[in-house]
Coordinates of C-alpha atoms (C1' of nucleotides) in Angstrom, one line a residue:
Chain A
X1179 CA 32.4 138.4 26.1
X1180 CA 33.0 135.0 24.6
X1181 CA 35.3 134.7 21.7
X1182 CA 33.3 134.7 18.5
X1183 CA 34.2 132.8 15.4
X1184 CA 34.9 135.0 12.5
X1185 CA 37.0 133.8 9.6
X1186 CA 37.7 130.1 9.5
X1187 CA 41.4 130.9 9.8
X1188 CA 41.0 133.3 12.7
X1189 CA 41.9 131.1 15.7
X1190 CA 44.3 133.6 17.2
X1191 CA 41.7 136.0 18.4
X1192 CA 43.2 139.5 18.2
X1193 CA 45.2 139.8 21.4
X1194 CA 44.9 143.4 22.6
X1195 CA 41.7 145.0 21.4
X1196 CA 39.5 141.9 21.4
X1197 CA 38.3 141.8 24.9
X1198 CA 37.8 144.9 27.1
X1199 CA 36.4 143.4 30.2
X1200 CA 36.2 146.5 32.4
X1201 CA 38.3 149.4 31.4
X1202 CA 38.1 151.0 28.1
X1203 CA 40.9 153.3 29.2
X1204 CA 44.5 153.9 28.5
X1205 CA 46.5 150.9 29.7
X1206 CA 46.7 148.2 27.0
X1207 CA 46.2 145.6 29.9
X1208 CA 47.2 142.7 27.6
X1209 CA 45.6 139.6 28.9
X1210 CA 46.5 136.2 27.4
X1211 CA 43.7 134.1 26.0
X1212 CA 44.1 131.4 28.6
X1213 CA 43.6 134.0 31.3
X1214 CA 40.3 135.1 29.7
X1215 CA 39.3 131.5 29.5
X1216 CA 40.2 131.1 33.2
X1217 CA 38.0 134.0 34.0
X1218 CA 35.1 132.5 32.1
X1219 CA 35.4 129.2 33.9
X1220 CA 35.6 131.1 37.2
X1221 CA 32.4 132.9 36.4
X1222 CA 30.7 129.6 35.8
X1223 CA 32.1 128.3 39.1
X1224 CA 30.8 131.3 40.9
X1225 CA 27.4 131.0 39.3
X1226 CA 27.3 127.4 40.4
X1227 CA 27.0 126.1 36.9
X1228 CA 28.9 123.2 38.2
X1229 CA 28.6 122.4 42.0
X1230 CA 31.3 121.4 44.4
X1231 CA 32.2 117.8 43.9
X1232 CA 30.8 117.6 40.4
X1233 CA 32.9 117.3 37.2
X1234 CA 33.3 120.2 34.9
X1235 CA 33.2 119.6 31.2
X1236 CA 36.2 117.9 29.6
X1237 CA 39.0 119.9 28.2
X1238 CA 37.9 119.1 24.7
X1239 CA 34.4 120.2 25.4
X1240 CA 35.5 123.5 26.9
X1241 CA 37.9 124.0 24.0
X1242 CA 34.9 123.7 21.6
X1243 CA 32.7 125.9 23.7
X1244 CA 35.2 128.7 23.9
X1245 CA 36.6 128.1 20.4
X1246 CA 40.2 127.8 21.5
X1247 CA 42.6 124.9 21.4
X1248 CA 42.7 122.2 24.1
X1249 CA 46.1 123.4 25.2
X1250 CA 44.8 126.8 26.0
X1251 CA 42.0 125.4 28.1
X1252 CA 44.6 123.2 29.7
X1253 CA 46.7 126.1 30.8
X1254 CA 43.6 127.9 32.2
X1255 CA 42.6 124.8 34.2
X1256 CA 46.2 124.3 35.4
X1257 CA 46.0 127.7 37.2
X1258 CA 42.6 126.9 38.7
X1259 CA 44.0 123.6 40.0
X1260 CA 47.1 125.4 41.4
X1261 CA 44.7 127.7 43.3
X1262 CA 42.7 124.7 44.6
X1263 CA 39.5 125.8 42.9
X1264 CA 39.4 122.6 41.0
X1265 CA 40.9 119.1 41.2
X1266 CA 42.2 117.1 38.3
X1267 CA 41.9 113.3 38.3
X1268 CA 43.6 111.5 35.4
X1269 CA 41.3 109.3 33.5
X1270 CA 38.2 110.6 35.3
X1271 CA 37.9 114.3 34.7
X1272 CA 38.3 117.7 36.4
X1273 CA 36.2 118.3 39.5
X1274 CA 35.1 121.4 41.4
X1275 CA 37.0 121.3 44.7
X1276 CA 35.0 120.9 47.9
X1277 CA 35.8 120.9 51.6
X1278 CA 33.8 117.7 52.0
X1279 CA 36.4 115.4 50.6
X1280 CA 38.3 113.3 53.0
X1281 CA 41.6 114.3 51.5
X1282 CA 41.4 118.0 51.8
X1283 CA 39.2 118.2 54.9
X1284 CA 40.3 120.8 57.3
X1285 CA 42.6 122.3 54.7
X1286 CA 42.7 125.6 56.6
X1287 CA 43.4 124.1 60.0
X1288 CA 47.1 124.2 60.6
X1289 CA 47.1 122.9 64.1
X1290 CA 48.8 119.5 64.7
X1291 CA 49.4 117.3 67.7
X1292 CA 53.0 117.1 69.0
X1293 CA 52.9 113.3 69.1
X1294 CA 51.3 111.1 66.5
X1295 CA 49.3 112.6 63.6
X1296 CA 45.9 114.1 63.2
X1297 CA 44.3 110.7 62.5
X1298 CA 45.7 109.1 65.6
X1299 CA 44.0 111.7 67.6
X1300 CA 40.7 111.1 66.0
X1301 CA 38.3 113.9 65.0
X1302 CA 37.7 116.9 67.2
X1303 CA 34.8 117.0 69.6
X1304 CA 32.8 120.1 68.8
X1305 CA 30.6 122.1 71.1
X1306 CA 28.6 125.0 70.0
X1307 CA 28.6 127.4 72.9
X1308 CA 26.5 130.1 71.3
X1309 CA 25.0 131.2 68.0
X1310 CA 23.1 134.4 67.8
X1311 CA 22.1 137.1 65.3
X1312 CA 23.3 140.6 66.0
X1313 CA 24.5 143.9 64.4
X1314 CA 28.0 144.2 63.1
X1315 CA 30.4 146.2 65.2
X1316 CA 32.7 148.6 63.4
X1317 CA 35.7 146.2 63.1
X1318 CA 33.6 143.2 62.2
X1319 CA 31.9 145.2 59.5
X1320 CA 35.2 146.4 58.1
X1321 CA 36.5 142.8 57.9
X1322 CA 33.4 141.5 56.2
X1323 CA 33.0 144.5 53.8
X1324 CA 29.7 145.3 55.5
X1325 CA 28.4 148.5 57.1
X1326 CA 28.3 149.0 60.9
X1327 CA 25.0 147.7 62.2
X1328 CA 24.3 145.3 59.4
X1329 CA 23.0 141.9 60.4
X1330 CA 25.7 139.3 61.2
X1331 CA 25.7 135.9 62.7
X1332 CA 28.0 135.2 65.6
X1333 CA 29.0 131.7 66.6
X1334 CA 31.1 130.6 69.5
X1335 CA 32.4 127.1 69.7
X1336 CA 35.0 124.9 71.5
X1337 CA 37.0 122.1 69.8
X1338 CA 38.5 119.4 72.0
X1339 CA 41.0 116.8 71.1
X1340 CA 41.1 113.7 73.3
X1341 CA 38.7 115.4 75.6
X1342 CA 41.1 118.3 76.2
X1343 CA 39.6 121.7 75.1
X1344 CA 42.1 123.1 72.6
X1345 CA 40.4 125.7 70.4
X1346 CA 38.0 128.4 71.3
X1347 CA 36.6 130.2 68.3
X1348 CA 34.3 133.1 67.6
X1349 CA 32.9 133.4 64.1
X1350 CA 31.1 136.2 62.4
X1351 CA 29.2 135.6 59.2
X1352 CA 27.3 138.0 57.0
X1353 CA 23.6 137.7 57.8
X1354 CA 22.3 137.7 54.2
X1355 CA 24.1 134.7 52.7
X1356 CA 23.8 132.7 55.9
X1357 CA 20.1 133.3 56.6
X1358 CA 18.7 130.2 58.4
X1359 CA 21.9 129.1 60.1
X1360 CA 21.1 128.0 63.6
X1361 CA 23.0 126.4 66.5
X1362 CA 21.1 123.2 65.9
X1363 CA 22.1 122.8 62.3
X1364 CA 25.7 123.4 63.3
X1365 CA 25.5 120.8 66.1
X1366 CA 23.7 118.2 64.0
X1367 CA 26.1 118.5 61.0
X1368 CA 29.0 116.1 61.1
X1369 CA 31.9 117.1 58.9
X1370 CA 33.8 120.4 58.3
X1371 CA 31.9 123.6 58.8
X1372 CA 33.0 124.8 55.4
X1373 CA 31.4 121.7 53.9
X1374 CA 28.1 122.7 55.5
X1375 CA 28.5 126.2 54.1
X1376 CA 28.9 124.7 50.6
X1377 CA 25.9 122.4 50.7
X1378 CA 23.5 124.5 52.7
X1379 CA 24.3 128.0 51.7
X1380 CA 26.2 127.8 48.5
X1381 CA 29.2 129.6 49.9
X1382 CA 32.5 128.0 49.1
X1383 CA 35.6 129.3 50.9
X1384 CA 38.5 129.5 48.5
X1385 CA 41.3 131.2 50.3
X1386 CA 42.0 132.9 53.7
X1387 CA 44.4 135.1 55.5
X1388 CA 45.4 134.6 59.1
X1389 CA 47.1 136.9 61.6
X1390 CA 48.8 135.3 64.5
X1391 CA 49.8 136.6 67.9
X1392 CA 50.5 135.4 71.4
X1393 CA 48.0 136.5 74.0
X1394 CA 46.7 135.8 77.5
X1395 CA 43.2 134.7 78.1
X1396 CA 40.5 136.5 80.1
X1397 CA 38.3 134.8 82.7
X1398 CA 35.6 133.6 80.4
X1399 CA 38.1 132.1 78.0
X1400 CA 39.9 130.4 80.9
X1401 CA 36.7 128.8 81.9
X1402 CA 35.7 127.6 78.4
X1403 CA 39.2 126.2 77.7
X1404 CA 39.7 124.9 81.3
X1405 CA 43.1 126.6 81.7
X1406 CA 44.7 128.9 84.2
X1407 CA 45.0 132.7 83.6
X1408 CA 48.7 132.6 82.9
X1409 CA 48.5 130.1 80.1
X1410 CA 49.7 131.8 76.9
X1411 CA 47.5 131.2 73.9
X1412 CA 48.0 131.4 70.2
X1413 CA 45.5 134.0 68.8
X1414 CA 44.5 133.3 65.2
X1415 CA 42.4 135.8 63.3
X1416 CA 41.2 134.6 60.0
X1417 CA 39.4 136.2 57.2
X1418 CA 38.1 133.7 54.7
X1419 CA 37.1 134.6 51.1
X1420 CA 34.9 133.1 48.4
X1421 CA 35.3 133.6 44.7
X1422 CA 35.9 137.2 43.7
X1423 CA 37.9 137.9 46.9
X1424 CA 34.7 138.5 48.8
X1425 CA 35.2 138.1 52.5
X1426 CA 32.6 135.8 54.0
X1427 CA 33.8 134.9 57.4
X1428 CA 35.8 136.5 60.2
X1429 CA 37.1 134.0 62.7
X1430 CA 39.0 134.7 65.9
X1431 CA 40.5 131.6 67.4
X1432 CA 42.5 130.9 70.6
X1433 CA 44.6 127.8 70.4
X1434 CA 46.1 126.0 73.4
X1435 CA 49.6 125.1 72.2
X1436 CA 51.1 122.9 74.9
X1437 CA 50.1 119.7 73.1
X1438 CA 49.7 121.1 69.6
X1439 CA 51.6 123.4 67.3
X1440 CA 50.7 125.5 64.3
X1441 CA 52.5 124.4 61.2
X1442 CA 53.5 126.5 58.3
X1443 CA 55.4 125.6 55.2
X1444 CA 57.6 128.4 53.7
X1445 CA 58.8 128.3 50.1
Chain B
X641 CA 79.1 111.6 39.8
X642 CA 78.4 109.2 37.0
X643 CA 81.1 108.4 34.5
X644 CA 80.3 110.2 31.3
X645 CA 80.0 108.5 27.9
X646 CA 82.5 109.3 25.2
X647 CA 80.1 111.2 23.1
X648 CA 81.0 114.8 22.7
X649 CA 77.7 115.9 24.2
X650 CA 77.3 114.3 27.6
X651 CA 74.1 116.0 28.6
X652 CA 71.6 114.3 26.3
X653 CA 69.1 111.9 27.6
X654 CA 68.4 108.8 25.6
X655 CA 64.9 109.0 24.4
X656 CA 63.7 105.5 24.1
X657 CA 64.7 102.7 26.4
X658 CA 66.9 104.9 28.5
X659 CA 64.8 105.1 31.7
X660 CA 63.1 101.8 31.4
X661 CA 62.4 100.1 34.7
X662 CA 65.4 97.8 34.9
X663 CA 64.2 96.0 38.0
X664 CA 61.6 93.4 37.5
X665 CA 60.0 94.5 40.7
X666 CA 56.8 96.3 41.7
X667 CA 56.5 100.0 40.9
X668 CA 56.9 101.1 37.3
X669 CA 57.8 104.6 38.6
X670 CA 57.0 106.4 35.5
X671 CA 58.6 109.7 35.4
X672 CA 57.8 112.2 32.7
X673 CA 60.6 113.6 30.6
X674 CA 60.2 117.2 31.9
X675 CA 60.6 115.9 35.5
X676 CA 63.9 114.3 34.5
X677 CA 65.0 117.6 32.9
X678 CA 63.9 119.4 36.0
X679 CA 66.1 117.0 38.0
X680 CA 69.1 117.6 35.8
X681 CA 68.7 121.4 36.1
X682 CA 68.4 121.1 39.9
X683 CA 71.6 119.1 39.9
X684 CA 73.3 121.9 38.1
X685 CA 71.9 124.4 40.5
X686 CA 73.1 122.3 43.5
X687 CA 76.5 122.0 41.9
X688 CA 76.6 125.7 41.5
X689 CA 77.1 125.5 37.8
X690 CA 75.1 128.7 37.8
X691 CA 75.3 130.9 40.9
X692 CA 72.5 132.8 42.6
X693 CA 71.7 135.9 40.6
X694 CA 73.2 134.6 37.4
X695 CA 71.2 133.7 34.3
X696 CA 70.8 130.0 33.4
X697 CA 71.1 129.1 29.7
X698 CA 68.1 130.0 27.5
X699 CA 65.3 127.5 27.0
X700 CA 66.5 126.8 23.4
X701 CA 70.1 126.2 24.6
X702 CA 68.8 123.8 27.3
X703 CA 66.6 122.1 24.8
X704 CA 69.5 121.4 22.5
X705 CA 71.7 120.3 25.4
X706 CA 69.2 117.8 26.7
X707 CA 67.9 116.9 23.2
X708 CA 64.3 117.6 24.0
X709 CA 61.9 120.2 22.7
X710 CA 61.7 123.7 24.0
X711 CA 58.3 123.0 25.4
X712 CA 59.6 120.3 27.6
X713 CA 62.3 122.5 29.0
X714 CA 59.8 125.1 29.5
X715 CA 57.6 122.9 31.7
X716 CA 60.6 121.9 33.8
X717 CA 61.5 125.5 34.3
X718 CA 57.9 126.3 35.1
X719 CA 58.0 124.1 38.1
X720 CA 61.4 125.4 39.3
X721 CA 59.9 128.9 39.1
X722 CA 56.9 127.8 41.0
X723 CA 59.2 126.5 43.8
X724 CA 61.1 129.8 43.8
X725 CA 64.4 128.1 42.8
X726 CA 64.5 130.3 39.7
X727 CA 63.0 133.6 38.5
X728 CA 61.9 134.2 34.9
X729 CA 62.2 137.6 33.4
X730 CA 60.6 138.1 30.0
X731 CA 63.0 139.4 27.4
X732 CA 66.0 138.9 29.7
X733 CA 66.3 135.3 30.7
X734 CA 65.9 132.9 33.6
X735 CA 67.9 133.6 36.7
X736 CA 68.9 131.6 39.8
X737 CA 66.9 133.0 42.7
X738 CA 68.7 134.7 45.5
X739 CA 67.9 136.1 48.9
X740 CA 69.9 139.2 48.0
X741 CA 67.3 140.7 45.7
X742 CA 65.3 143.6 47.1
X743 CA 62.1 142.1 46.0
X744 CA 62.3 138.8 47.7
X745 CA 64.4 139.9 50.7
X746 CA 63.2 138.4 54.0
X747 CA 61.0 136.1 52.1
X748 CA 60.8 133.8 55.1
X749 CA 60.0 136.5 57.7
X750 CA 56.2 136.6 58.1
X751 CA 56.1 139.3 60.8
X752 CA 54.5 142.6 59.9
X753 CA 53.8 145.8 61.8
X754 CA 50.2 146.5 62.9
X755 CA 50.3 149.9 61.4
X756 CA 52.0 150.9 58.2
X757 CA 54.0 148.4 56.2
X758 CA 57.4 146.9 56.5
X759 CA 59.0 149.8 54.6
X760 CA 57.5 152.5 56.7
X761 CA 59.2 150.9 59.7
X762 CA 62.6 150.8 58.1
X763 CA 65.0 148.0 58.3
X764 CA 65.5 146.1 61.5
X765 CA 68.4 147.0 63.9
X766 CA 70.4 143.8 64.4
X767 CA 72.5 142.9 67.4
X768 CA 74.5 139.7 67.6
X769 CA 74.4 138.7 71.2
X770 CA 76.5 135.6 70.9
X771 CA 78.1 133.3 68.3
X772 CA 80.0 130.3 69.4
X773 CA 81.0 126.8 68.3
X774 CA 79.8 123.9 70.3
X775 CA 78.6 120.3 70.1
X776 CA 75.2 119.4 69.0
X777 CA 72.7 118.4 71.6
X778 CA 70.4 115.5 70.8
X779 CA 67.5 117.5 69.6
X780 CA 69.6 119.9 67.6
X781 CA 71.4 117.0 66.0
X782 CA 68.1 115.4 65.0
X783 CA 66.8 118.5 63.4
X784 CA 69.9 119.1 61.4
X785 CA 70.5 115.4 60.4
X786 CA 73.7 115.3 62.4
X787 CA 74.9 113.0 65.2
X788 CA 74.8 114.1 68.8
X789 CA 78.1 115.8 69.6
X790 CA 78.9 117.0 66.0
X791 CA 80.2 120.5 65.7
X792 CA 77.6 123.1 65.3
X793 CA 77.5 126.9 65.3
X794 CA 75.2 128.7 67.6
X795 CA 74.1 132.3 67.1
X796 CA 71.9 134.4 69.3
X797 CA 70.7 137.7 68.1
X798 CA 68.1 140.4 68.7
X799 CA 66.1 142.3 66.0
X800 CA 64.6 145.6 66.9
X801 CA 62.1 147.7 65.0
X802 CA 61.9 151.4 65.7
X803 CA 64.3 150.7 68.6
X804 CA 61.9 148.2 70.2
X805 CA 63.4 144.8 70.6
X806 CA 61.0 142.5 68.8
X807 CA 62.7 139.2 67.9
X808 CA 65.0 137.1 69.9
X809 CA 66.5 134.3 67.8
X810 CA 68.8 131.3 68.4
X811 CA 70.3 129.7 65.4
X812 CA 72.1 126.4 65.0
X813 CA 74.1 125.7 61.8
X814 CA 76.1 122.6 60.9
X815 CA 79.8 123.3 61.6
X816 CA 81.1 121.9 58.4
X817 CA 79.4 124.0 55.7
X818 CA 79.6 127.1 57.9
X819 CA 83.3 126.9 58.9
X820 CA 84.6 130.4 59.3
X821 CA 81.4 132.1 60.3
X822 CA 82.1 134.5 63.2
X823 CA 80.1 137.1 65.1
X824 CA 82.2 139.8 63.3
X825 CA 81.2 138.7 59.9
X826 CA 77.6 138.6 60.9
X827 CA 77.7 142.0 62.4
X828 CA 79.6 143.6 59.5
X829 CA 77.3 142.1 56.8
X830 CA 74.4 144.3 55.8
X831 CA 71.5 142.5 54.2
X832 CA 69.6 139.3 54.9
X833 CA 71.5 136.6 56.7
X834 CA 70.5 134.1 54.0
X835 CA 72.2 136.3 51.4
X836 CA 75.4 136.1 53.4
X837 CA 75.1 132.3 53.5
X838 CA 74.8 132.3 49.7
X839 CA 77.7 134.4 48.9
X840 CA 80.1 133.3 51.6
X841 CA 79.3 129.7 52.2
X842 CA 77.5 128.6 49.0
X843 CA 74.4 127.5 51.0
X844 CA 71.1 128.6 49.5
X845 CA 68.0 128.2 51.6
X846 CA 65.2 127.0 49.5
X847 CA 62.3 126.1 51.7
X848 CA 61.5 125.9 55.4
X849 CA 59.0 124.6 57.9
X850 CA 57.9 126.5 60.9
X851 CA 56.2 125.4 64.1
X852 CA 54.4 128.1 66.1
X853 CA 53.3 128.1 69.7
X854 CA 52.5 130.7 72.4
X855 CA 54.9 130.7 75.3
X856 CA 56.1 132.8 78.3
X857 CA 59.7 134.1 78.5
X858 CA 62.3 133.2 81.1
X859 CA 64.4 135.9 82.9
X860 CA 67.1 136.0 80.3
X861 CA 64.7 136.4 77.5
X862 CA 62.9 139.1 79.4
X863 CA 66.1 141.0 79.8
X864 CA 67.1 140.7 76.1
X865 CA 63.7 141.7 74.8
X866 CA 63.1 144.3 77.6
X867 CA 59.7 142.9 78.5
X868 CA 58.0 141.8 81.7
X869 CA 57.7 138.1 82.7
X870 CA 54.0 137.8 81.9
X871 CA 54.3 139.0 78.3
X872 CA 53.1 136.2 76.0
X873 CA 55.5 135.5 73.1
X874 CA 55.1 133.8 69.8
X875 CA 57.6 131.0 69.6
X876 CA 58.6 130.1 66.0
X877 CA 60.8 127.1 65.4
X878 CA 62.1 126.9 61.9
X879 CA 64.0 124.3 60.0
X880 CA 65.4 125.6 56.7
X881 CA 66.4 123.4 53.9
X882 CA 68.8 123.7 50.9
X883 CA 68.5 121.7 47.7
X884 CA 67.8 118.0 48.2
X885 CA 65.8 118.7 51.3
X886 CA 68.9 118.8 53.4
X887 CA 68.3 120.7 56.6
X888 CA 70.9 123.4 57.1
X889 CA 69.5 125.6 59.8
X890 CA 67.5 125.3 63.0
X891 CA 66.2 128.5 64.3
X892 CA 64.2 129.2 67.4
X893 CA 62.6 132.6 67.5
X894 CA 60.6 134.5 70.1
X895 CA 58.4 137.3 68.6
X896 CA 56.9 140.1 70.6
X897 CA 53.4 140.5 69.1
X898 CA 51.9 143.5 70.6
X899 CA 52.9 145.8 67.7
X900 CA 53.4 143.1 65.1
X901 CA 51.6 140.0 63.8
X902 CA 52.6 136.9 62.0
X903 CA 50.8 136.7 58.6
X904 CA 49.9 133.6 56.8
X905 CA 48.1 133.1 53.5
X906 CA 46.0 130.0 53.2
X907 CA 44.8 128.6 49.9
Chain C
dC242 C1' 67.5 144.6 15.5
dA243 C1' 68.3 139.9 17.6
dG244 C1' 67.4 137.2 21.6
dT245 C1' 64.7 136.2 25.5
dG246 C1' 60.6 134.3 27.7
dG247 C1' 55.3 133.9 26.8
dT248 C1' 51.2 132.4 24.1
dC249 C1' 48.7 129.5 21.0
dT250 C1' 47.9 125.9 17.9
dA251 C1' 47.5 121.0 16.0
dG252 C1' 48.5 116.5 16.2
dA253 C1' 50.5 112.4 18.1
dC254 C1' 50.9 109.3 21.7
dC255 C1' 50.9 107.7 26.8
dA256 C1' 48.7 106.6 31.4
dC257 C1' 44.7 106.0 33.9
dT258 C1' 39.7 105.0 34.8
dG259 C1' 35.6 102.7 34.1
dG260 C1' 32.1 100.0 31.7
Chain D
dC591 C1' 37.1 99.6 24.7
dA592 C1' 36.3 104.8 24.6
dG593 C1' 37.0 108.8 27.2
dT594 C1' 39.7 111.4 30.4
dG595 C1' 43.7 114.0 31.7
dG596 C1' 49.0 114.0 30.9
dT597 C1' 53.1 114.4 28.0
dC598 C1' 55.8 115.7 24.0
dT599 C1' 56.7 117.8 19.8
dA600 C1' 57.2 121.4 16.1
dG601 C1' 56.2 125.6 14.4
dA602 C1' 54.2 130.2 14.4
dC603 C1' 53.7 134.4 16.4
dC604 C1' 53.6 138.0 20.4
dA605 C1' 55.6 140.9 24.2
dC606 C1' 59.6 142.6 26.3
dT607 C1' 64.6 143.8 26.8
dG608 C1' 68.7 145.8 25.4
dC609 C1' 72.1 146.9 22.0

DNA sequence: CAGTGGTCTAGACCACTGG
DNA sequence: CAGTGGTCTAGACCACTGC
């Protein structure tokens, strides 16, 4: 699959017929060279050739490796950086993105306090309510690309800000990749859950989709969040994906929004 | 605007000492050439030198005009395209983005039906409930960068899908730019409201920020949305900005989310 | 066919980081 | 200082559009 050197003057690898990644069929499916390079780099990321937080090879090194110009590698990395798979740091190098960095911690959490900012509020207090292994129901299985009855892990937790319970979350994780995850490890780990997933299970969440609604709580939810039955809650259902658009987490959250709001930037 | 030099071509940037940090103070504030070009193009967009839907000059023309290479213009336009200010069409040209295009219509509306897609549901039925001129309250003024008591336009409308009232919205618009907007013109216009703003008032919304919460309706809202008092609603407060990050609209929406959900992509 | 945006290259130089 | 990413240029060629 890698471009092969032929004639010394043959830098411009034939564009159309050169690489036929999947389909040998009708559509020309022209793919620019930098897209192919991007794919190769993504493969290496997925294969953990370089781990989260580490530097990937320099642009020049990659250009030599793939036998293309530095500019082509640059454009490939540009797109990876735009997708947050990688972080560029001038003068230092390009690094595999990680949820463990201070700067991008809680990248997927869009809930902010009405007054002050996230830092003034301090970190959330986390309480694992439950963590058990069970068989996937039909809808959980569908969300995670599993079959009904497959082993999944279910976690329930409460997040509190300034001692006020604010988020009640249920998580479902595929049993295979997350074998060995226990309530204890979740409780003991300090830092974002997605950082734990990276370091302990080699699962890096790359993007996610959320569906929001307004709902009313049931009795159990009222008790856990310490609210009355008529308090409207923001329901946030998230599916998080690793590389390859593989779903690796289903999360159903209930947010108390009298002191916080969910922020979204449109452009 | 700045006085123009007497050279026949007043667009060119000086290449050498032109942008040098004149002040002997702290930050060098290095700005790459392509960023300056981007700024110049944005100025032209803001000044309506090219109108929404029209083509801007070709990359080569702009390169000549600004006396830089095509590659530099290209990188400037790349960023404008990434911010949705402009749309590139291979073989045809680069066009000023508009809310009137089929493809990007309702770009800022993130509400989708649970079953089927937006097209299967057909377009929304729109009903203007109210449209009046009044003085800005303190919070409306703050959101729109006005002073309390300044003239604003307030619009209230209901959107229905498949005859079910789903969205109740209140809008506040600064009185100056939107002088002449009436309930009748809103009712008669078919197409996105932001498209009307473009063609009739020269105001193009470029980005927006939304704050979401779960709330309960009051009696008036219940009546307009034809719901019972205990139906939880998704409250969406939006501030929309034109070029220059100037806020031009405050919008408070209430979404009924039993048949629809608010979708958000995280990355 | 000419004109547009899109890709690719090669080389020069700049800004930033760290030893 | 050497090594990194970041900018800028000039020129070649490709893919797409419309006349």
